[in-house]
Coordinates of C-alpha atoms and ligand atoms in Angstrom, one line a residue:
M30 CA 149.6 -60.4 247.5
K31 CA 150.2 -57.0 248.7
V32 CA 147.8 -54.1 248.8
I33 CA 148.6 -50.9 249.5
A34 CA 145.9 -48.5 251.4
V35 CA 146.4 -44.8 250.6
N36 CA 144.7 -41.5 252.6
A37 CA 145.8 -38.4 251.2
G38 CA 145.0 -35.2 252.7
S39 CA 145.8 -31.7 251.5
S40 CA 149.4 -31.6 252.8
S41 CA 149.6 -35.2 254.2
L42 CA 149.6 -38.7 252.9
K43 CA 149.1 -41.8 255.2
F44 CA 149.7 -45.3 253.8
Q45 CA 149.7 -49.1 254.9
L46 CA 150.9 -51.9 253.1
L47 CA 149.4 -55.2 253.7
Q48 CA 149.6 -58.9 253.2
M49 CA 146.1 -59.9 251.7
P50 CA 144.2 -62.0 251.9
E51 CA 145.7 -62.7 255.5
E52 CA 145.3 -58.9 256.4
I53 CA 148.8 -58.4 258.3
E54 CA 150.1 -55.2 258.4
L55 CA 153.4 -55.3 256.7
A56 CA 154.4 -51.5 257.0
S57 CA 152.5 -48.2 257.5
G58 CA 153.5 -44.5 257.8
I59 CA 152.6 -41.2 257.1
V60 CA 154.0 -38.2 255.0
E61 CA 153.3 -34.6 256.6
R62 CA 153.9 -31.2 255.3
I63 CA 153.7 -31.8 251.6
G64 CA 155.1 -29.0 249.8
K65 CA 157.8 -27.8 252.6
S66 CA 161.4 -28.1 252.3
D67 CA 161.4 -29.5 255.9
A68 CA 158.5 -32.4 255.1
I69 CA 158.3 -35.4 257.2
F70 CA 158.3 -39.3 256.2
Q71 CA 157.8 -41.7 259.1
M72 CA 157.1 -45.3 258.6
K73 CA 156.6 -48.4 261.2
F74 CA 158.1 -51.7 260.0
N75 CA 159.2 -54.6 261.8
G76 CA 158.4 -53.0 265.0
E77 CA 161.1 -50.1 264.2
K78 CA 160.3 -46.3 263.4
H79 CA 162.0 -44.5 260.7
K80 CA 161.8 -40.9 260.2
L81 CA 163.4 -38.6 257.9
V82 CA 163.2 -34.8 257.4
L83 CA 163.2 -33.8 253.8
E84 CA 161.9 -31.5 250.6
I85 CA 158.8 -33.2 249.3
L86 CA 157.1 -30.3 247.0
N87 CA 153.8 -32.2 245.9
H88 CA 151.9 -35.8 246.1
K89 CA 153.9 -37.3 243.5
D90 CA 157.1 -36.7 245.3
A91 CA 155.4 -38.0 248.4
A92 CA 154.3 -41.3 246.5
D93 CA 158.0 -41.6 245.3
I94 CA 159.2 -41.4 248.7
V95 CA 156.8 -44.0 250.1
I96 CA 157.8 -46.4 247.3
K97 CA 161.5 -45.7 247.8
N98 CA 161.7 -46.3 251.6
L99 CA 159.4 -49.5 251.1
L100 CA 162.2 -50.8 249.0
D101 CA 165.1 -49.3 250.5
Y102 CA 164.1 -50.6 254.2
G103 CA 163.3 -54.2 252.3
V104 CA 159.7 -54.2 253.1
I105 CA 159.5 -55.3 249.2
K106 CA 162.2 -56.3 246.9
D107 CA 160.5 -55.0 243.7
L108 CA 157.7 -52.9 242.9
K109 CA 155.9 -55.7 241.1
E110 CA 155.1 -57.3 244.6
I111 CA 152.6 -54.4 245.1
N112 CA 149.6 -55.9 243.3
G113 CA 146.9 -53.2 244.3
V114 CA 146.4 -49.8 245.4
G115 CA 143.3 -48.7 247.4
H116 CA 142.3 -45.2 247.9
R117 CA 140.2 -43.6 250.8
I118 CA 138.2 -41.1 249.3
V119 CA 136.0 -38.9 251.5
Q120 CA 132.9 -37.9 249.6
G121 CA 131.4 -40.4 247.0
G122 CA 127.9 -38.1 247.0
E123 CA 125.0 -40.2 245.5
T124 CA 127.1 -41.3 242.7
F125 CA 129.0 -44.1 244.3
K126 CA 127.1 -46.7 246.1
D127 CA 130.1 -49.1 246.5
S128 CA 133.9 -49.1 246.0
V129 CA 134.8 -49.0 242.2
L130 CA 137.7 -49.6 240.0
V131 CA 139.2 -46.2 239.4
T132 CA 139.3 -45.1 235.6
D133 CA 139.3 -41.7 234.0
E134 CA 135.6 -41.5 234.4
V135 CA 135.5 -42.2 238.2
I136 CA 138.6 -39.9 238.6
K137 CA 136.3 -36.8 237.0
Q138 CA 133.0 -38.1 239.2
I139 CA 135.4 -37.7 242.4
S140 CA 136.6 -34.3 241.1
D141 CA 132.9 -33.3 240.4
L142 CA 131.8 -34.1 243.8
S143 CA 134.6 -31.6 245.3
D144 CA 131.7 -28.9 245.9
L145 CA 130.6 -31.3 248.7
A146 CA 134.1 -31.8 250.2
P147 CA 136.2 -28.9 248.9
L148 CA 139.1 -29.7 251.3
H149 CA 138.9 -33.2 250.8
N150 CA 138.1 -34.7 247.3
P151 CA 140.7 -32.7 245.5
A152 CA 143.4 -34.0 247.7
N153 CA 141.7 -37.5 247.3
V154 CA 142.2 -37.2 243.5
T155 CA 145.7 -35.8 243.7
G156 CA 146.5 -39.2 245.5
I157 CA 145.3 -41.4 243.2
L158 CA 147.2 -39.5 240.1
S159 CA 150.3 -39.6 242.0
F160 CA 150.0 -43.6 242.8
K161 CA 149.0 -43.9 239.2
E162 CA 152.1 -42.6 237.9
V163 CA 154.2 -44.8 240.5
L164 CA 152.0 -48.1 240.4
N165 CA 150.4 -47.8 236.8
E166 CA 149.9 -51.3 235.8
V167 CA 148.0 -52.7 239.0
P168 CA 144.3 -52.0 239.9
H169 CA 143.3 -49.0 241.9
V170 CA 140.1 -48.9 243.8
A171 CA 138.1 -46.0 245.0
V172 CA 136.9 -46.6 248.6
F173 CA 134.6 -44.1 250.0
D174 CA 133.8 -42.8 253.4
T175 CA 130.2 -42.3 252.5
T176 CA 129.3 -45.4 250.4
F177 CA 128.1 -47.5 253.6
H178 CA 125.6 -44.8 254.6
Q179 CA 123.9 -44.7 251.2
T180 CA 121.5 -47.4 252.2
M181 CA 119.5 -45.0 254.6
E182 CA 116.0 -44.3 253.9
P183 CA 115.1 -40.6 252.6
I184 CA 113.3 -40.2 256.1
N185 CA 116.9 -40.3 257.7
Y186 CA 118.8 -38.5 255.1
L187 CA 116.6 -35.5 254.0
Y188 CA 116.8 -32.3 255.7
A189 CA 113.4 -30.5 256.0
T190 CA 115.0 -27.6 253.8
P191 CA 113.2 -26.6 250.5
Y192 CA 113.3 -29.7 248.5
E193 CA 115.0 -28.1 245.5
W194 CA 118.0 -27.8 247.6
Y195 CA 118.2 -31.4 247.6
E196 CA 117.1 -31.8 243.8
N197 CA 119.4 -29.0 242.5
H198 CA 122.4 -29.2 245.0
K199 CA 122.1 -32.8 246.5
V200 CA 121.8 -31.4 250.0
R201 CA 121.2 -34.3 252.3
K202 CA 123.0 -36.4 254.8
Y203 CA 125.7 -38.4 253.3
G204 CA 127.4 -39.8 256.8
F205 CA 131.4 -40.5 256.9
H206 CA 133.8 -42.6 258.6
G207 CA 131.7 -45.4 256.6
T208 CA 134.8 -47.9 256.4
S209 CA 134.8 -47.8 260.0
H210 CA 131.2 -48.4 261.1
Q211 CA 130.9 -51.2 258.1
Y212 CA 134.3 -52.9 259.9
V213 CA 133.4 -52.6 263.4
S214 CA 129.5 -53.3 263.0
H215 CA 130.2 -56.3 260.5
R216 CA 132.8 -57.8 263.4
A217 CA 130.2 -57.3 265.8
A218 CA 127.6 -59.3 264.0
E219 CA 130.3 -62.0 263.6
I220 CA 130.9 -62.0 267.4
L221 CA 127.4 -61.9 268.2
N222 CA 127.0 -64.9 265.2
N223 CA 123.8 -62.8 264.1
P224 CA 123.8 -61.1 260.6
K225 CA 120.6 -59.4 261.4
A226 CA 121.7 -57.8 264.7
K227 CA 120.9 -54.4 265.9
I228 CA 124.0 -52.4 266.5
V229 CA 125.1 -48.8 267.1
V230 CA 128.7 -48.0 266.5
A231 CA 130.4 -45.2 268.1
H232 CA 133.4 -44.1 266.5
I233 CA 134.9 -41.5 269.0
G234 CA 138.3 -40.3 267.9
N235 CA 139.4 -36.5 267.0
G236 CA 136.6 -36.7 264.4
A237 CA 133.6 -38.4 265.9
S238 CA 129.9 -40.0 264.6
L239 CA 127.6 -42.7 265.6
S240 CA 126.0 -45.4 263.2
A241 CA 122.8 -47.4 263.5
V242 CA 123.1 -50.4 262.0
K243 CA 120.7 -53.3 261.2
D244 CA 121.2 -56.3 258.6
L245 CA 124.5 -55.3 258.2
K246 CA 123.3 -51.9 256.7
S247 CA 123.8 -48.5 257.8
V248 CA 120.0 -47.0 258.9
N249 CA 121.1 -43.7 260.3
T250 CA 124.3 -42.0 261.0
S251 CA 125.1 -38.9 263.2
M252 CA 127.2 -36.7 260.5
G253 CA 125.3 -35.0 257.7
L254 CA 126.2 -33.1 254.5
T255 CA 129.7 -32.6 255.7
P256 CA 131.6 -34.1 259.3
L257 CA 130.6 -30.9 260.8
D258 CA 127.2 -32.2 261.8
G259 CA 126.4 -34.6 264.9
L260 CA 128.2 -35.1 268.4
P261 CA 130.7 -32.0 269.5
M262 CA 134.3 -33.5 268.5
G263 CA 138.0 -32.7 268.9
T264 CA 137.5 -29.3 267.3
R265 CA 134.2 -29.4 265.3
S266 CA 131.1 -28.1 266.9
G267 CA 128.5 -30.7 266.0
A268 CA 124.9 -29.9 265.2
I269 CA 124.0 -26.6 266.3
D270 CA 121.0 -24.0 265.6
P271 CA 122.0 -22.8 262.1
A272 CA 120.8 -19.0 263.0
I273 CA 124.3 -18.9 265.2
L274 CA 126.1 -18.4 261.7
G275 CA 124.5 -15.1 260.7
Y276 CA 124.2 -14.0 264.2
I277 CA 127.9 -14.5 265.1
A278 CA 129.1 -13.1 261.3
K279 CA 127.1 -9.9 262.3
K280 CA 128.3 -9.7 266.1
E281 CA 131.9 -10.4 265.4
N282 CA 132.0 -8.7 261.9
M283 CA 133.2 -12.3 260.4
S284 CA 132.6 -14.0 257.1
L285 CA 130.6 -17.0 256.8
E286 CA 133.4 -18.9 255.8
E287 CA 135.2 -17.5 258.9
V288 CA 132.4 -18.7 261.3
L289 CA 132.4 -21.9 259.5
E290 CA 136.1 -22.2 260.1
A291 CA 135.7 -21.6 263.8
L292 CA 132.9 -24.3 264.1
N293 CA 135.3 -26.8 262.1
K294 CA 138.4 -25.8 264.0
K295 CA 137.9 -23.9 267.2
S296 CA 135.1 -25.6 268.4
G297 CA 134.2 -28.8 270.4
Y298 CA 136.7 -30.0 273.1
L299 CA 139.1 -27.1 272.1
G300 CA 136.5 -24.5 272.0
V301 CA 134.7 -25.4 275.0
S302 CA 137.7 -26.4 277.1
G303 CA 140.0 -23.4 275.9
L304 CA 142.7 -25.7 276.3
S305 CA 143.2 -28.9 273.9
N306 CA 141.5 -31.2 271.3
D307 CA 143.1 -33.9 272.6
S308 CA 141.1 -36.0 275.2
R309 CA 144.3 -36.8 277.1
D310 CA 145.1 -33.3 277.9
L311 CA 141.4 -32.9 279.1
E312 CA 141.4 -35.7 281.3
E313 CA 144.5 -34.3 283.0
A314 CA 143.0 -31.1 283.3
I315 CA 139.7 -32.9 285.0
K316 CA 141.9 -34.3 287.6
Q317 CA 143.1 -30.7 288.6
G318 CA 139.6 -29.5 288.8
H319 CA 139.4 -27.4 285.2
E320 CA 135.6 -27.1 285.2
R321 CA 135.7 -26.3 281.2
A322 CA 137.6 -29.4 280.4
K323 CA 135.0 -31.6 282.3
L324 CA 132.0 -29.2 280.5
A325 CA 133.7 -30.1 276.9
I326 CA 133.6 -33.7 277.7
D327 CA 130.2 -33.8 279.1
L328 CA 128.4 -32.2 276.2
Q329 CA 130.2 -34.8 273.9
V330 CA 129.1 -37.7 276.5
K331 CA 125.5 -36.2 276.9
S332 CA 125.2 -36.1 272.9
I333 CA 126.4 -39.5 272.4
V334 CA 123.9 -40.9 274.8
N335 CA 121.2 -39.0 273.0
Y336 CA 122.2 -40.7 269.8
I337 CA 122.1 -43.8 271.2
A338 CA 118.8 -43.7 273.0
Q339 CA 117.4 -42.2 269.6
Y340 CA 118.9 -45.3 267.6
Y341 CA 117.4 -47.7 270.2
V342 CA 113.9 -46.7 269.6
E343 CA 114.7 -46.3 265.9
L344 CA 115.9 -49.7 265.4
G345 CA 113.3 -51.1 267.8
G346 CA 115.8 -52.5 270.5
L347 CA 119.5 -53.2 270.4
D348 CA 121.8 -56.2 270.3
A349 CA 125.3 -54.4 270.9
I350 CA 126.9 -50.8 271.3
C351 CA 130.6 -50.9 269.9
F352 CA 133.1 -48.0 270.8
T353 CA 136.1 -47.8 268.9
A354 CA 138.7 -45.1 267.4
G355 CA 141.2 -43.1 269.6
I356 CA 139.0 -42.1 272.3
G357 CA 136.2 -44.9 272.1
E358 CA 139.1 -47.7 272.2
N359 CA 141.5 -46.1 274.9
A360 CA 139.4 -43.9 277.3
S361 CA 137.6 -46.0 279.9
D362 CA 136.3 -43.1 282.1
F363 CA 135.0 -41.9 279.1
R364 CA 133.1 -45.0 278.4
E365 CA 132.1 -45.6 281.8
Q366 CA 130.2 -42.1 281.8
I367 CA 128.6 -43.3 278.7
V368 CA 127.3 -46.6 279.8
E369 CA 126.0 -45.4 283.2
K370 CA 123.6 -42.8 281.6
L371 CA 122.5 -45.8 279.4
A372 CA 121.1 -47.7 282.6
P373 CA 117.5 -47.2 281.6
L374 CA 117.9 -49.2 278.6
G375 CA 119.3 -52.2 281.0
V376 CA 122.9 -51.6 279.8
I377 CA 125.5 -52.7 282.5
L378 CA 128.9 -52.2 282.3
D379 CA 131.4 -54.6 283.4
K380 CA 133.8 -52.2 285.2
E381 CA 136.7 -54.6 285.3
A382 CA 136.6 -55.4 281.6
N383 CA 136.3 -51.9 281.1
K384 CA 139.6 -51.1 282.4
L385 CA 141.1 -53.5 279.7
R386 CA 142.0 -52.7 276.1
G387 CA 141.6 -54.6 272.8
E388 CA 138.4 -56.4 271.3
R389 CA 136.6 -57.4 274.3
L390 CA 132.7 -57.5 275.8
I391 CA 132.6 -55.1 278.6
S392 CA 129.0 -55.5 279.7
T393 CA 127.9 -58.0 282.2
P394 CA 126.0 -60.9 281.5
E395 CA 122.8 -59.5 283.0
S396 CA 123.0 -56.6 280.5
K397 CA 120.1 -56.3 278.2
V398 CA 122.4 -54.7 275.4
K399 CA 125.9 -56.2 274.9
V400 CA 128.9 -53.6 274.8
F401 CA 132.0 -54.4 273.0
I402 CA 135.5 -52.6 272.4
I403 CA 135.9 -53.2 268.8
P404 CA 139.2 -51.5 267.3
T405 CA 138.6 -50.1 264.1
N406 CA 140.7 -50.9 260.9
E407 CA 139.8 -48.8 258.1
E408 CA 143.1 -50.1 256.1
V409 CA 142.0 -53.8 256.2
M410 CA 138.4 -52.6 254.7
I411 CA 140.1 -50.8 252.2
A412 CA 142.5 -53.8 251.1
R413 CA 139.4 -56.3 251.3
D414 CA 137.5 -53.9 248.7
V415 CA 140.5 -54.0 246.6
L416 CA 140.8 -57.6 246.5
R417 CA 136.7 -57.5 245.8
V418 CA 136.5 -54.9 243.2
G419 CA 140.2 -54.8 241.7
F420 CA 140.3 -58.5 240.8
Q421 CA 136.7 -59.4 239.5
A422 CA 136.5 -62.0 237.3
Ligands
AMP654 P1 141.6 -40.7 266.2 O1 141.1 -39.7 265.6 O2 141.1 -42.1 266.2 O3 143.1 -41.1 266.1 O4 141.6 -40.5 268.0 C1 142.5 -39.0 268.4 C2 141.7 -39.2 269.8 O5 142.1 -40.4 270.8 C3 142.7 -38.1 270.5 O6 141.7 -37.4 271.3 C4 143.3 -38.7 271.4 O7 143.3 -37.9 272.7 C5 142.4 -40.2 271.9 N1 143.3 -40.8 272.4 C6 144.2 -41.8 271.5 N2 144.9 -42.7 272.7 C7 144.3 -42.7 273.9 C8 144.7 -43.2 275.1 N3 145.4 -44.1 275.3 N4 143.5 -42.7 276.1 C9 142.6 -41.7 276.0 N5 142.3 -41.0 274.8 C10 143.3 -41.3 273.7

């Protein structure tokens, strides 16, 4: 059967069509600049890339364009070949402990969680409604970024803020990138042949988070109420002293929203280096001796090392550390910097293996903790849940 995984943002829509249960990617792509007369549709199929620039006014039009192109390029011959749709939803709050079949009630609940994810959940709902119009006779399943972390205990999800903030407004740590942390940790446990393994997943892309996983369950993670918390990222600051908000608002005569925008969009790699949010640009600049580019990377490396050391203690030791996502999978110098700093934990990098790509062990046989590169695959995780939840007997 064929399943389409959909990830709708405010002005973009990513999709991947998979052959299931074989987990084979048939086609993938993105619609960008939704709402504009020069929107962009791009699709990869059969090793070829296709690109169109056209007017796409809303998400419903974007969904139509995706289906039309899947048909036009012969990826599918008939709409009926698509048996299910999986939707990536950012915030499931405490409402959703697992992926669910989409119903009118579920759509309302996802909408009701928009206060906690104002940039994401409304766009996710628009994606659901658009694809439901186009593919209305097949199961739609909502897969949340947060559910994998719902196994955290209060000691790891509560902030030491007034308890009423939690009771009345659900202020707590939720964690994100859950499908990725789940996919990678479960794959590591499979490689280790140990479902009880103690694992740290370092998902380091433009957004970045770490998780501590034991018995295939998330015990702790670095992101918080929102994806702003945790380590410094491409454009996000990660955790800072919250008093900075009020201080800078006053000094720079900015509103709280403007300060938050700067912490989300003008901080991290971009903010510290003053150059770019892209790790490849920073790597180039470092070669030219750019001090602040080095500092931007060093700040993130230090934070990652601190989280790994913390999780080592929390889990009572570690069986494996897994690197994943754009930077984690590709940036070998970056991984080397991190693993070298973990020497006190007995972690030893195999420098030759670390230069390679793809799923592999990159620690030496003597290393007390195994280190892996495990490419993430959030779409496969979503498609698996469409099968598991959408086709229950
Ligand atoms: P993601 O958010 O997972 O797509 O990751 C985006 C980040 O991965 C960007 O900072 C990219 O520079 C980085 N990235 C992607 N490919 C490479 C690569 N080959 N080497 C180094 N960094 C990479």
